[in-house]
Structures are given as structure tokens and as C-alpha cells.
Amino acid sequence: MAADSVPLLNNGDDNDSNQSETLVYWVKEFGYESKRLWHLAAPAIFTAICQYSLGALTQTFSGQLTELDLAAVSVENSVIAGLAFGVMLGMGSALETLCGQAYGAGRLRMLGVYMQRSWVILLITSCLISPIYIWSPPILKLFGETTEISDAAGCKFAIWMMPQLFAYAMNFPIQKFLQAQSKVMVMAWVSALVLVLHAFFSWLLMLKLDWGLIGAAVTLNVSWWLIVIGQLLYIFITKSDGAWSGFSWLAFVDLFGFVKLSLASAIMLWHLWKMCCSLEFWYLMVLIVMTGLLPNPLIAVDAISICMNINGWDAMIAIGFNAAISVRVSNELGAGNARLAKFSVLVVSMTSVIIGIVCMIVVFATRGYFPYLFTSSNAVAEETTKLALLLGFTVLLNSLQPVLSGVAVGAGWQSLVAYINIGCYYIFGLPAGILLGFTFGFGVMVNFLYQFQPLNGKRNSDTHSTSTQEWNQLEMLSFKINIFVGCYEPLGPKFTRIGPHSWVAMNFSKIDEQSGPGRNVVALNSAVFHGFMGHRKRSGGI
């Protein structure tokens, strides 16, 4: 009896030992994957925060002037400039694919030509949409905004912000040009330097010299153009490793074909994902306009704009992880490692939720203080404090939702996310917000509350898809996409690191890896990391 018990005890010890080893191995793999994700996400987060902060800081300083000035800047940033931003982003989308393909194929000179063609097209587009800035007061009134806010946003601010529109037209092609070459740190350092200058001159012109909204327009315009000039100087001085060979008349060759290619690329390959992003943008824009229709619209618009600013800063962190997980899922599926792709989703989801919880706690702890960073009005601060509870939970949900969207992009589920957005934002969210906000008198809190609907809907559906779909089917999906966009040869079983890290913000680029004796130039379905270490073959798997 005693002899029989010995092996049982030994087996128990062996099981405990195996479990301990498995746990240690899992922790090591978690740390390794987390390190790779942060390696991708860190420059993305830094650049996004710096560029987002330009408009957010302008809004912060305008809140120290008057309630009307804060409302004017909020409406212009969200509606007028936001519309221009979306149009410029959409028109410049195809350049990412073209530059990535040219760089991967070694046709460096074509990167400069493509960038110049995109400049021509986007500058013409800027001229076409510039009347929106000129006629912004009647446009805002048409959507129901009050005369006071419409005139302040249009006549006192939007009309002076037209240089920013043309800066967008120059900046987007430059960013795609640099991203294709893995030179994202250049954008990060330029954005950081400009942000410091922007903060100082905003304080000087808006508060110290009392230039008001004109000072806000001057600093914001100059800041965006400094970003453009700084990046251009880098390109002109370094020649971007041969990608820039000077201005060329080729930029004006086949412009119509380039436009058609841009539109076709945007519609065929990018439309559903861009629609997903655009729906979120338009939802927030409509939310601002709806809030302006409530009683006491100045305070309502100011309060919800402050909350959106805080939410926007937090969202920049999530956007960085969005790019990172999109890269990881794409790379691993392309390499035939669906299990590792799933593990990456687990790691980034846990990391994002932890960050979201920390940010939510910070919002709750500072709810009586952070409104005064944006306004000197007690009424606006009190209204913002009332929204802090909803803001905190929104921050938490926002920490996960963009990550799941990144998974959808990497796995080829863009259409699903787009349909979820349509249903959550427009079929359910806005009608319910209008009904409760106006008919039942819940006011601005309901408008802000209904940001939860798309977040919850997308989270539940994406999580369901991630847990129920066969990841092995995604390997074949990724392979088909690779072939569709023009792989030179199928992916090999391994990848090895051949270059420095970088981050590509949007949905298409290139990965330039070496597998065995030949080179694979692969255009994946989503944001792709050039020179990033792909799958490192490990025994046992995860």
C-alpha cells in the first residue's frame, strides 16, 4: 500500500514541476511578445499624441479666454477641420500602397515621384473644399448650430484656418513617403519639437498678448507648417537614401490615371476600413452639432468637447496598439502561425485593459480638477465633472475597442467592423441619443453616454469572431490577400530580422524580409512593419 503511494506522490511532484515550467515559459513568452508589441506601438503612440495635442492644446488655451471661444474652437476642430482631415486622409490613402510597393521592389526614385503626384492631387482637392471654411457660418447654422457659436467658429476662427488645410495636403504624402522607408522616428522628433514650440507660442499670443482666437489660428497654422517644413528639410538634406532625387516633371504625368488609381485603391481595398474610421469621426462630429441644439448650448458644447479632448488623448495610446496588433496578426498569419497571432491578441488585450483601468482611475481621481485645465468657467467645469463618470468608463472601453479593430484589420474582418459601426452609431446610437436627449430631457449626458454603444457592439462582436472563427482559415485568407496584392513568391516558414524597427500607421505598406536564399516582398492586408522580426520558429509553440 505504501509502495503504491510512492509513484503517486512522484507523479504529483512531476505535475507540479511541469505546471511550474509551463507557467514560467508562458510568462517568458508573454514578456517577449509584449516587448515586440511595445517596440511597434511606442513610436506610434508618441507621434499620435504629439500631433493630436496641437489641436487639443489650442482648445485648452481657448478655454482660458471665454466660453464662446472654447465652443468656437471645439466646433471648428471637430466639424470643419475634422471634415478636411478626413477628406485629405482618404485621398492620400493609396500612396501608402504605392510607396510600399516601390520601396519593396527597390524602385526608390518612384517614391519621390509618387509623393509629388499626391501633392498635386491633394492641393487641388484642398482648393475644392476650401469654400467650406469660407462659408462655414451658414453651413453650421444649416445643421442647427446657434448663430452665436456659428459666427464665432466660422468668422473668427475657421476662416483663418485655411493654411492648415493646405498643410494637411502636404503632410499626408510626406508621412506615407517616410513610413514606407521605416523613418517614423523622424516624424516623432519633428512633432515633439513643434509641440513644445506650439505650447509656448499659444500661451504668448493667446493669453499674454491677448490675441484671442486670431492668436490660436496663427499658432496652429504655423505649427502644422513647421511639421511639414521640418520633414521636408530632412528629405531634402538626406535625399532619403536615394528616394528623393529632386522635383520632377514626372509628377504631372498621368495625373488622371493616378487619381483613378487612388480612388480605386481606396474603394476596392480600403473602403470598408476607412468607412469604419470615418463613421466614428462623423459620429463625434454629429455629436458636437447635436449638443449645440440643447438648452444652454455654450456650456453643453464646452463640456462635451473637454471630455472628448481627454478621451482623444487616451485614444492615442490605443491607436498605437491598434497599429501594433494589426502588424503582429498580419505577420503571423502570413507566416502561417495562427496560434501565435491569437497569443498576440491576448497579450495586447491584457496590456490595453490594464492601461485603460489606470487611465479610468486617473479620470475619477481628478474629475474635480482637470476641467479647469480647459476652462475658467465654473459652470462648464461643473458640467464636465458630471460627465466624468461616463468619461472614465469610455476611456476604459476605448482602451480595448481600437485594439480589436486592429485585430479585425489584421485578420481581414474590416467589413464586419464597418457594418457594426453603421448599426451601433447610426441605427441605434444617434436616434436613441436624440430621443432621450431632447424628448426626455436628459441633455448632454445622453449624447456622451451613447458613445458606449459602438464601443460595446464592436467589442462583443469582434471578441465573438476572435473566439469562434477558425484561425487556420485566416492563414488561407492572408495567403490569398498576399497573392492578390502581388507577392513575388509565397512566404517561407521563417523570418529573420534584417533591418531596424519601424511603425506604419495605416492599413497597407511593405514588409521586406529575407527567407532562405530569396527575398519575399509581401504586401499584407493591414499595417505592416518593415524590417521587423517576423516569426521566430520556436519548439513547442504556445
XYZ file of C-alpha atoms in Angstrom:
542
model
C 0.000 0.000 0.000
C 2.795 2.320 0.968
C 4.790 1.233 -2.033
C 1.868 2.036 -4.292
C 1.630 5.524 -2.868
C 5.181 6.472 -3.772
C 4.710 6.776 -7.520
C 1.520 8.720 -6.924
C 3.485 11.254 -4.912
C 6.169 11.357 -7.566
C 3.592 11.913 -10.290
C 2.154 14.763 -8.286
C 5.572 16.356 -7.970
C 6.143 15.898 -11.680
C 2.812 17.528 -12.476
C 3.586 20.466 -10.215
C 7.001 20.775 -11.836
C 5.519 20.645 -15.329
C 2.905 23.239 -14.416
C 5.595 25.465 -12.951
C 7.739 25.127 -16.060
C 4.735 25.820 -18.265
C 3.893 28.929 -16.256
C 7.476 30.188 -16.427
C 7.553 29.541 -20.174
C 4.214 31.329 -20.629
C 5.432 34.354 -18.647
C 8.621 34.497 -20.713
C 6.669 34.311 -23.955
C 4.251 36.945 -22.670
C 7.164 39.248 -21.894
C 8.783 38.581 -25.251
C 5.564 39.294 -27.143
C 4.857 42.358 -25.005
C 8.319 43.703 -25.799
C 7.712 43.289 -29.520
C 4.325 45.000 -29.272
C 5.765 47.967 -27.370
C 8.594 48.135 -29.893
C 5.937 48.737 -32.528
C 3.481 50.788 -30.504
C 5.816 53.245 -28.746
C 6.745 55.435 -31.751
C 3.149 55.273 -32.955
C 1.801 56.462 -29.613
C 4.390 59.210 -29.293
C 3.778 60.653 -32.762
C -0.008 60.416 -32.471
C -0.069 62.137 -29.076
C 2.185 64.958 -30.262
C 0.131 65.722 -33.365
C -3.214 65.341 -31.615
C -2.019 67.663 -28.859
C -1.629 70.567 -31.281
C -5.379 70.997 -31.604
C -6.050 69.900 -28.027
C -3.668 72.499 -26.570
C -5.211 75.208 -28.729
C -8.584 74.218 -27.335
C -7.147 74.209 -23.814
C -5.817 77.756 -24.111
C -9.024 78.973 -25.767
C -10.911 77.712 -22.731
C -8.965 80.205 -20.624
C -10.467 83.038 -22.690
C -14.272 82.738 -22.793
C -16.899 80.028 -23.039
C -17.718 81.213 -26.559
C -14.080 80.983 -27.674
C -13.843 77.425 -26.355
C -17.046 76.459 -28.178
C -15.814 78.110 -31.387
C -12.507 76.234 -31.394
C -14.233 72.970 -30.448
C -16.743 73.194 -33.287
C -14.107 74.216 -35.850
C -11.722 71.436 -34.805
C -14.434 68.775 -34.735
C -16.580 69.763 -37.712
C -14.757 71.995 -40.223
C -11.121 70.930 -39.759
C -12.232 67.384 -38.977
C -14.032 67.135 -42.312
C -10.956 68.429 -44.153
C -8.747 65.989 -42.253
C -10.945 63.066 -43.269
C -11.007 64.067 -46.933
C -7.233 64.552 -47.079
C -6.646 61.236 -45.332
C -8.938 59.393 -47.729
C -7.440 60.957 -50.865
C -3.911 60.175 -49.705
C -4.627 56.564 -48.788
C -3.406 54.887 -51.971
C 0.032 56.472 -51.608
C 0.845 54.085 -48.767
C 0.395 51.081 -51.009
C 2.245 52.639 -53.938
C 5.195 53.811 -51.859
C 5.376 50.491 -50.057
C 5.400 48.554 -53.321
C 8.006 50.847 -54.874
C 10.260 50.595 -51.836
C 9.899 46.833 -51.580
C 10.727 46.453 -55.275
C 13.802 48.662 -54.930
C 12.390 51.463 -57.127
C 13.371 54.173 -54.667
C 13.160 57.062 -57.121
C 9.460 56.397 -57.684
C 8.720 57.182 -54.034
C 9.578 60.821 -54.643
C 7.565 60.912 -57.858
C 4.531 59.363 -56.185
C 4.780 61.854 -53.325
C 4.868 64.786 -55.740
C 1.867 63.462 -57.671
C -0.017 63.116 -54.427
C 0.892 66.705 -53.527
C -0.606 67.927 -56.789
C -3.821 65.972 -56.298
C -4.283 66.882 -52.625
C -3.518 70.566 -53.211
C -6.181 70.653 -55.917
C -8.554 68.875 -53.537
C -7.767 71.480 -50.880
C -8.779 74.248 -53.258
C -12.043 72.446 -53.989
C -13.049 72.076 -50.334
C -11.746 75.458 -49.136
C -15.214 77.061 -49.611
C -16.305 75.022 -46.581
C -14.046 77.252 -44.472
C -15.291 80.426 -46.154
C -18.974 79.544 -45.843
C -18.728 77.745 -42.513
C -21.132 80.075 -40.597
C -24.174 79.350 -42.811
C -23.191 75.669 -43.030
C -23.132 75.348 -39.242
C -26.422 77.232 -38.956
C -27.907 74.877 -41.534
C -27.104 71.968 -39.215
C -28.844 73.770 -36.362
C -25.903 75.328 -34.533
C -26.727 78.594 -32.767
C -25.946 81.864 -34.521
C -23.561 82.873 -31.752
C -21.443 79.715 -31.962
C -21.638 79.535 -35.772
C -20.401 83.093 -36.239
C -17.621 82.680 -33.693
C -16.458 79.345 -35.135
C -16.714 80.496 -38.744
C -15.920 84.201 -38.918
C -13.466 84.419 -36.027
C -11.618 81.120 -36.376
C -12.387 78.824 -39.344
C -11.696 81.479 -41.973
C -8.182 81.883 -40.547
C -7.530 78.139 -40.518
C -7.329 77.613 -44.282
C -3.486 77.362 -44.229
C -3.905 74.256 -42.055
C -5.926 72.664 -44.857
C -3.030 73.040 -47.297
C -0.607 71.803 -44.634
C -2.685 68.611 -44.470
C -2.301 68.279 -48.247
C 1.485 68.398 -47.923
C 1.835 66.443 -44.696
C -0.047 63.233 -45.532
C 2.059 62.367 -48.617
C 5.256 63.167 -46.698
C 4.240 60.833 -43.887
C 3.434 57.999 -46.284
C 6.787 58.623 -48.020
C 8.689 58.351 -44.736
C 6.651 55.451 -43.371
C 7.387 53.325 -46.421
C 11.100 53.689 -45.613
C 10.762 52.958 -41.889
C 11.688 56.527 -40.947
C 8.891 57.137 -38.449
C 11.225 58.410 -35.723
C 11.858 61.472 -37.893
C 8.157 62.287 -37.692
C 8.166 61.664 -33.952
C 11.045 64.042 -33.189
C 9.741 66.765 -35.501
C 6.269 66.507 -33.949
C 7.689 66.658 -30.414
C 9.757 69.779 -31.126
C 6.837 71.524 -32.806
C 4.553 70.638 -29.887
C 6.885 72.384 -27.428
C 7.011 75.498 -29.621
C 3.249 75.354 -30.106
C 2.582 75.344 -26.362
C 4.861 78.332 -25.762
C 3.546 80.498 -28.589
C -0.072 79.606 -27.803
C 0.452 80.948 -24.290
C 2.308 84.003 -25.611
C -0.120 85.022 -28.350
C -3.448 83.913 -26.886
C -3.010 84.823 -23.222
C -0.027 87.112 -22.786
C -0.532 89.321 -25.869
C -4.322 88.819 -25.798
C -4.681 87.967 -29.496
C -7.514 85.570 -28.705
C -8.776 83.319 -31.496
C -6.552 85.004 -34.073
C -3.557 84.006 -31.973
C -4.931 80.467 -31.797
C -5.242 80.324 -35.582
C -1.745 81.724 -36.117
C -0.052 79.248 -33.772
C -1.987 76.230 -35.054
C -1.318 77.077 -38.707
C 2.362 77.751 -38.093
C 2.742 74.546 -36.078
C 1.353 72.338 -38.831
C 3.512 74.043 -41.420
C 6.573 73.636 -39.187
C 5.915 69.891 -39.170
C 5.773 69.947 -42.966
C 8.923 72.071 -43.283
C 10.875 70.003 -40.753
C 10.106 66.749 -42.557
C 10.858 68.301 -45.943
C 14.232 69.564 -44.727
C 15.118 66.064 -43.609
C 14.125 64.669 -47.009
C 15.935 67.366 -48.993
C 19.140 67.203 -46.935
C 19.480 63.430 -46.615
C 17.931 62.638 -50.017
C 16.156 59.935 -48.022
C 18.693 57.277 -49.038
C 18.058 57.883 -52.714
C 14.263 58.013 -52.551
C 14.316 61.771 -53.202
C 16.079 62.871 -56.383
C 14.567 66.331 -56.684
C 11.432 67.739 -58.262
C 10.442 66.023 -61.470
C 8.054 66.724 -64.323
C 7.019 63.087 -63.985
C 4.842 64.271 -61.115
C 2.487 65.759 -63.721
C 2.458 62.681 -65.948
C -0.684 60.554 -65.923
C -2.301 62.545 -63.121
C -5.743 61.373 -64.153
C -4.599 57.774 -64.012
C -3.088 58.399 -60.588
C -6.387 59.842 -59.382
C -8.287 56.835 -60.701
C -5.789 54.505 -59.098
C -6.100 56.355 -55.798
C -9.877 56.204 -55.854
C -9.939 52.589 -56.989
C -7.460 51.596 -54.311
C -9.408 53.467 -51.663
C -12.712 51.915 -52.740
C -11.596 48.364 -53.504
C -9.035 47.735 -50.800
C -9.526 50.420 -48.201
C -13.133 51.420 -48.354
C -14.580 49.259 -45.627
C -11.875 50.021 -43.088
C -11.817 53.711 -43.951
C -15.596 53.720 -43.680
C -15.215 52.246 -40.227
C -12.892 55.090 -39.181
C -14.965 57.700 -40.975
C -18.154 56.565 -39.272
C -16.530 57.062 -35.879
C -15.316 60.506 -36.913
C -18.686 61.539 -38.341
C -20.440 60.253 -35.234
C -18.367 62.514 -32.994
C -18.857 65.413 -35.390
C -22.643 64.949 -35.355
C -22.482 64.591 -31.577
C -20.975 68.078 -31.301
C -23.639 69.530 -33.595
C -26.438 67.776 -31.678
C -25.101 69.080 -28.390
C -25.272 72.604 -29.778
C -29.032 72.171 -30.155
C -29.560 71.543 -26.444
C -30.637 74.259 -23.999
C -27.717 76.443 -22.886
C -25.586 75.191 -25.811
C -22.392 77.061 -24.874
C -21.941 75.118 -21.653
C -23.079 71.833 -23.230
C -20.699 72.095 -26.206
C -17.812 73.166 -23.971
C -18.353 70.303 -21.522
C -18.614 67.537 -24.082
C -15.646 68.973 -26.011
C -13.464 68.848 -22.891
C -14.442 65.220 -22.327
C -13.688 64.373 -25.945
C -10.289 66.019 -25.629
C -9.403 63.829 -22.655
C -10.828 60.817 -24.439
C -8.833 61.721 -27.545
C -5.526 61.845 -25.693
C -6.210 58.434 -24.189
C -7.252 57.104 -27.592
C -3.803 57.898 -28.988
C -2.386 55.146 -26.783
C -4.961 52.702 -28.083
C -4.263 53.753 -31.671
C -0.617 52.846 -31.173
C -1.610 49.376 -30.018
C -4.066 49.213 -32.907
C -1.162 49.550 -35.335
C 0.986 47.121 -33.364
C -1.551 44.296 -33.166
C -2.519 44.785 -36.788
C 1.121 44.244 -37.683
C 1.540 41.218 -35.429
C -1.629 39.478 -36.610
C -0.774 40.126 -40.252
C 2.802 38.943 -39.899
C 1.938 35.770 -38.010
C -0.986 34.831 -40.258
C 1.163 35.482 -43.291
C 3.814 33.178 -41.852
C 1.207 30.504 -41.144
C 1.325 30.961 -37.366
C -2.311 31.461 -36.426
C -1.642 30.289 -32.879
C 0.954 32.998 -32.315
C -1.401 35.575 -33.815
C -4.022 34.569 -31.268
C -1.464 34.808 -28.464
C -0.547 38.330 -29.626
C -4.208 39.302 -29.358
C -4.280 38.009 -25.779
C -1.143 39.944 -24.814
C -2.198 43.248 -26.347
C -5.743 42.955 -24.966
C -4.494 42.403 -21.419
C -1.997 45.252 -21.741
C -4.612 47.639 -23.131
C -7.172 46.822 -20.451
C -4.610 47.407 -17.686
C -3.702 50.782 -19.194
C -7.405 51.593 -19.563
C -8.074 50.810 -15.898
C -5.205 53.079 -14.830
C -6.473 55.909 -17.045
C -10.025 55.446 -15.743
C -8.795 55.724 -12.152
C -6.889 58.904 -13.044
C -10.049 60.427 -14.559
C -12.103 59.569 -11.470
C -9.427 60.888 -9.099
C -9.015 64.202 -10.934
C -12.625 64.804 -12.002
C -12.825 67.956 -9.897
C -9.581 69.373 -11.261
C -8.974 68.521 -14.933
C -11.892 70.636 -16.279
C -10.075 73.775 -15.110
C -7.194 72.939 -17.440
C -9.573 73.725 -20.295
C -11.831 76.424 -18.900
C -12.043 79.164 -16.318
C -15.852 78.908 -16.175
C -17.262 77.251 -13.062
C -20.454 76.330 -14.915
C -18.556 74.484 -17.650
C -16.288 72.801 -15.090
C -19.278 71.584 -13.057
C -20.993 70.196 -16.158
C -17.769 68.435 -17.163
C -17.401 66.953 -13.673
C -20.883 65.460 -14.016
C -19.712 63.699 -17.173
C -16.534 62.367 -15.530
C -18.141 59.056 -14.555
C -19.160 58.353 -18.132
C -15.816 59.640 -19.378
C -13.942 57.212 -17.141
C -15.837 54.194 -18.437
C -15.484 55.460 -22.012
C -11.725 55.683 -21.520
C -11.720 52.083 -20.303
C -13.742 50.820 -23.259
C -11.669 52.889 -25.684
C -8.571 51.098 -24.478
C -9.837 47.821 -25.932
C -12.031 48.788 -28.879
C -9.259 50.100 -31.204
C -7.179 47.036 -30.380
C -9.985 44.742 -31.504
C -10.337 46.865 -34.623
C -6.641 46.267 -35.259
C -7.256 42.538 -34.941
C -10.076 42.870 -37.460
C -7.777 44.629 -39.906
C -5.003 42.112 -39.495
C -7.406 39.189 -39.907
C -9.422 40.641 -42.782
C -12.633 41.402 -40.881
C -12.948 45.040 -41.971
C -16.403 44.571 -43.452
C -17.738 43.140 -40.200
C -16.460 46.121 -38.207
C -17.871 48.571 -40.741
C -21.337 47.031 -40.511
C -21.134 47.025 -36.716
C -20.316 50.736 -36.794
C -23.240 51.518 -39.072
C -25.652 49.707 -36.782
C -24.276 50.963 -33.483
C -23.617 54.581 -34.425
C -26.466 55.464 -36.755
C -29.242 52.905 -36.423
C -29.161 52.767 -32.630
C -26.833 55.357 -31.057
C -27.831 58.659 -32.652
C -31.620 58.068 -32.765
C -31.620 56.979 -29.120
C -29.458 59.968 -28.181
C -31.836 62.361 -29.939
C -34.873 60.771 -28.296
C -33.506 60.752 -24.747
C -31.542 63.988 -25.020
C -34.347 66.128 -26.429
C -37.668 64.370 -25.837
C -36.939 63.128 -22.313
C -34.641 65.994 -21.336
C -31.534 64.066 -20.282
C -29.349 66.596 -22.090
C -25.652 66.352 -22.890
C -25.081 63.294 -20.670
C -27.122 61.104 -23.014
C -25.184 62.314 -26.063
C -21.938 61.383 -24.372
C -23.379 58.149 -22.998
C -24.236 56.869 -26.466
C -20.584 56.720 -27.364
C -20.770 53.465 -25.382
C -22.992 51.782 -27.965
C -20.487 51.416 -30.804
C -17.753 50.511 -28.334
C -19.782 47.740 -26.727
C -21.155 46.446 -30.010
C -17.770 46.282 -31.667
C -16.138 44.760 -28.607
C -18.708 41.998 -28.309
C -18.784 41.158 -31.998
C -15.031 41.280 -32.526
C -14.439 39.182 -29.419
C -17.030 36.686 -30.622
C -15.360 36.493 -34.026
C -11.931 36.080 -32.480
C -13.063 33.246 -30.250
C -15.269 31.358 -32.695
C -13.681 31.659 -36.119
C -11.103 29.141 -37.164
C -7.724 30.878 -37.088
C -6.378 28.378 -39.581
C -8.870 29.716 -42.117
C -7.310 33.126 -41.596
C -3.965 31.749 -42.704
C -5.506 30.939 -46.076
C -7.257 34.337 -46.138
C -3.958 36.083 -45.508
C -2.283 33.984 -48.203
C -4.990 34.890 -50.729
C -4.655 38.574 -49.892
C -0.899 38.370 -50.304
C -1.307 36.834 -53.752
C -3.994 39.394 -54.698
C -1.837 42.418 -53.965
C 1.191 40.954 -55.679
C 3.560 38.845 -53.658
C 6.632 37.939 -55.569
C 6.632 34.486 -54.015
C 4.864 32.674 -51.158
C 6.020 33.228 -47.619
C 8.651 30.903 -46.273
C 8.476 29.026 -42.981
C 10.707 31.512 -41.144
C 11.572 35.150 -40.985
C 14.783 36.710 -39.749
C 15.365 40.299 -38.760
C 17.182 42.286 -41.443
C 16.568 45.911 -40.567
C 15.672 48.477 -37.915
C 12.205 48.635 -36.440
C 9.510 50.993 -37.588
C 5.798 51.554 -37.493
C 3.407 52.091 -40.361
C 0.251 53.785 -39.125
C -2.384 52.812 -41.627
C -3.522 49.699 -43.432
C -1.038 48.958 -46.201
C 2.699 49.062 -46.642
C 5.512 46.638 -47.195
C 7.444 44.132 -45.271
C 10.894 43.454 -46.628
C 12.140 40.197 -45.214
C 14.572 37.508 -46.252
C 13.574 33.875 -46.157
C 16.096 31.302 -47.246
C 18.040 32.216 -50.376
C 15.409 34.521 -51.878
C 13.709 37.751 -50.836
C 9.996 37.971 -50.140
C 8.388 41.328 -50.797
C 4.953 40.999 -49.305
C 2.063 43.450 -49.219
C -0.094 42.310 -46.345
C -3.713 43.099 -45.612
C -3.020 45.665 -42.902
C -0.433 47.888 -41.323
C 2.920 46.210 -41.831
C 6.174 46.510 -40.027
C 9.205 46.862 -42.305
C 12.334 45.186 -41.065
C 10.526 43.789 -38.030
C 11.449 40.369 -36.776
C 8.760 38.043 -38.029
C 8.007 34.685 -36.582
C 10.929 33.161 -34.759
C 10.407 29.464 -35.018
C 10.151 28.019 -31.538
C 9.713 24.463 -30.431
C 6.537 23.577 -28.663
C 4.555 26.643 -29.703
C 2.184 28.464 -27.419
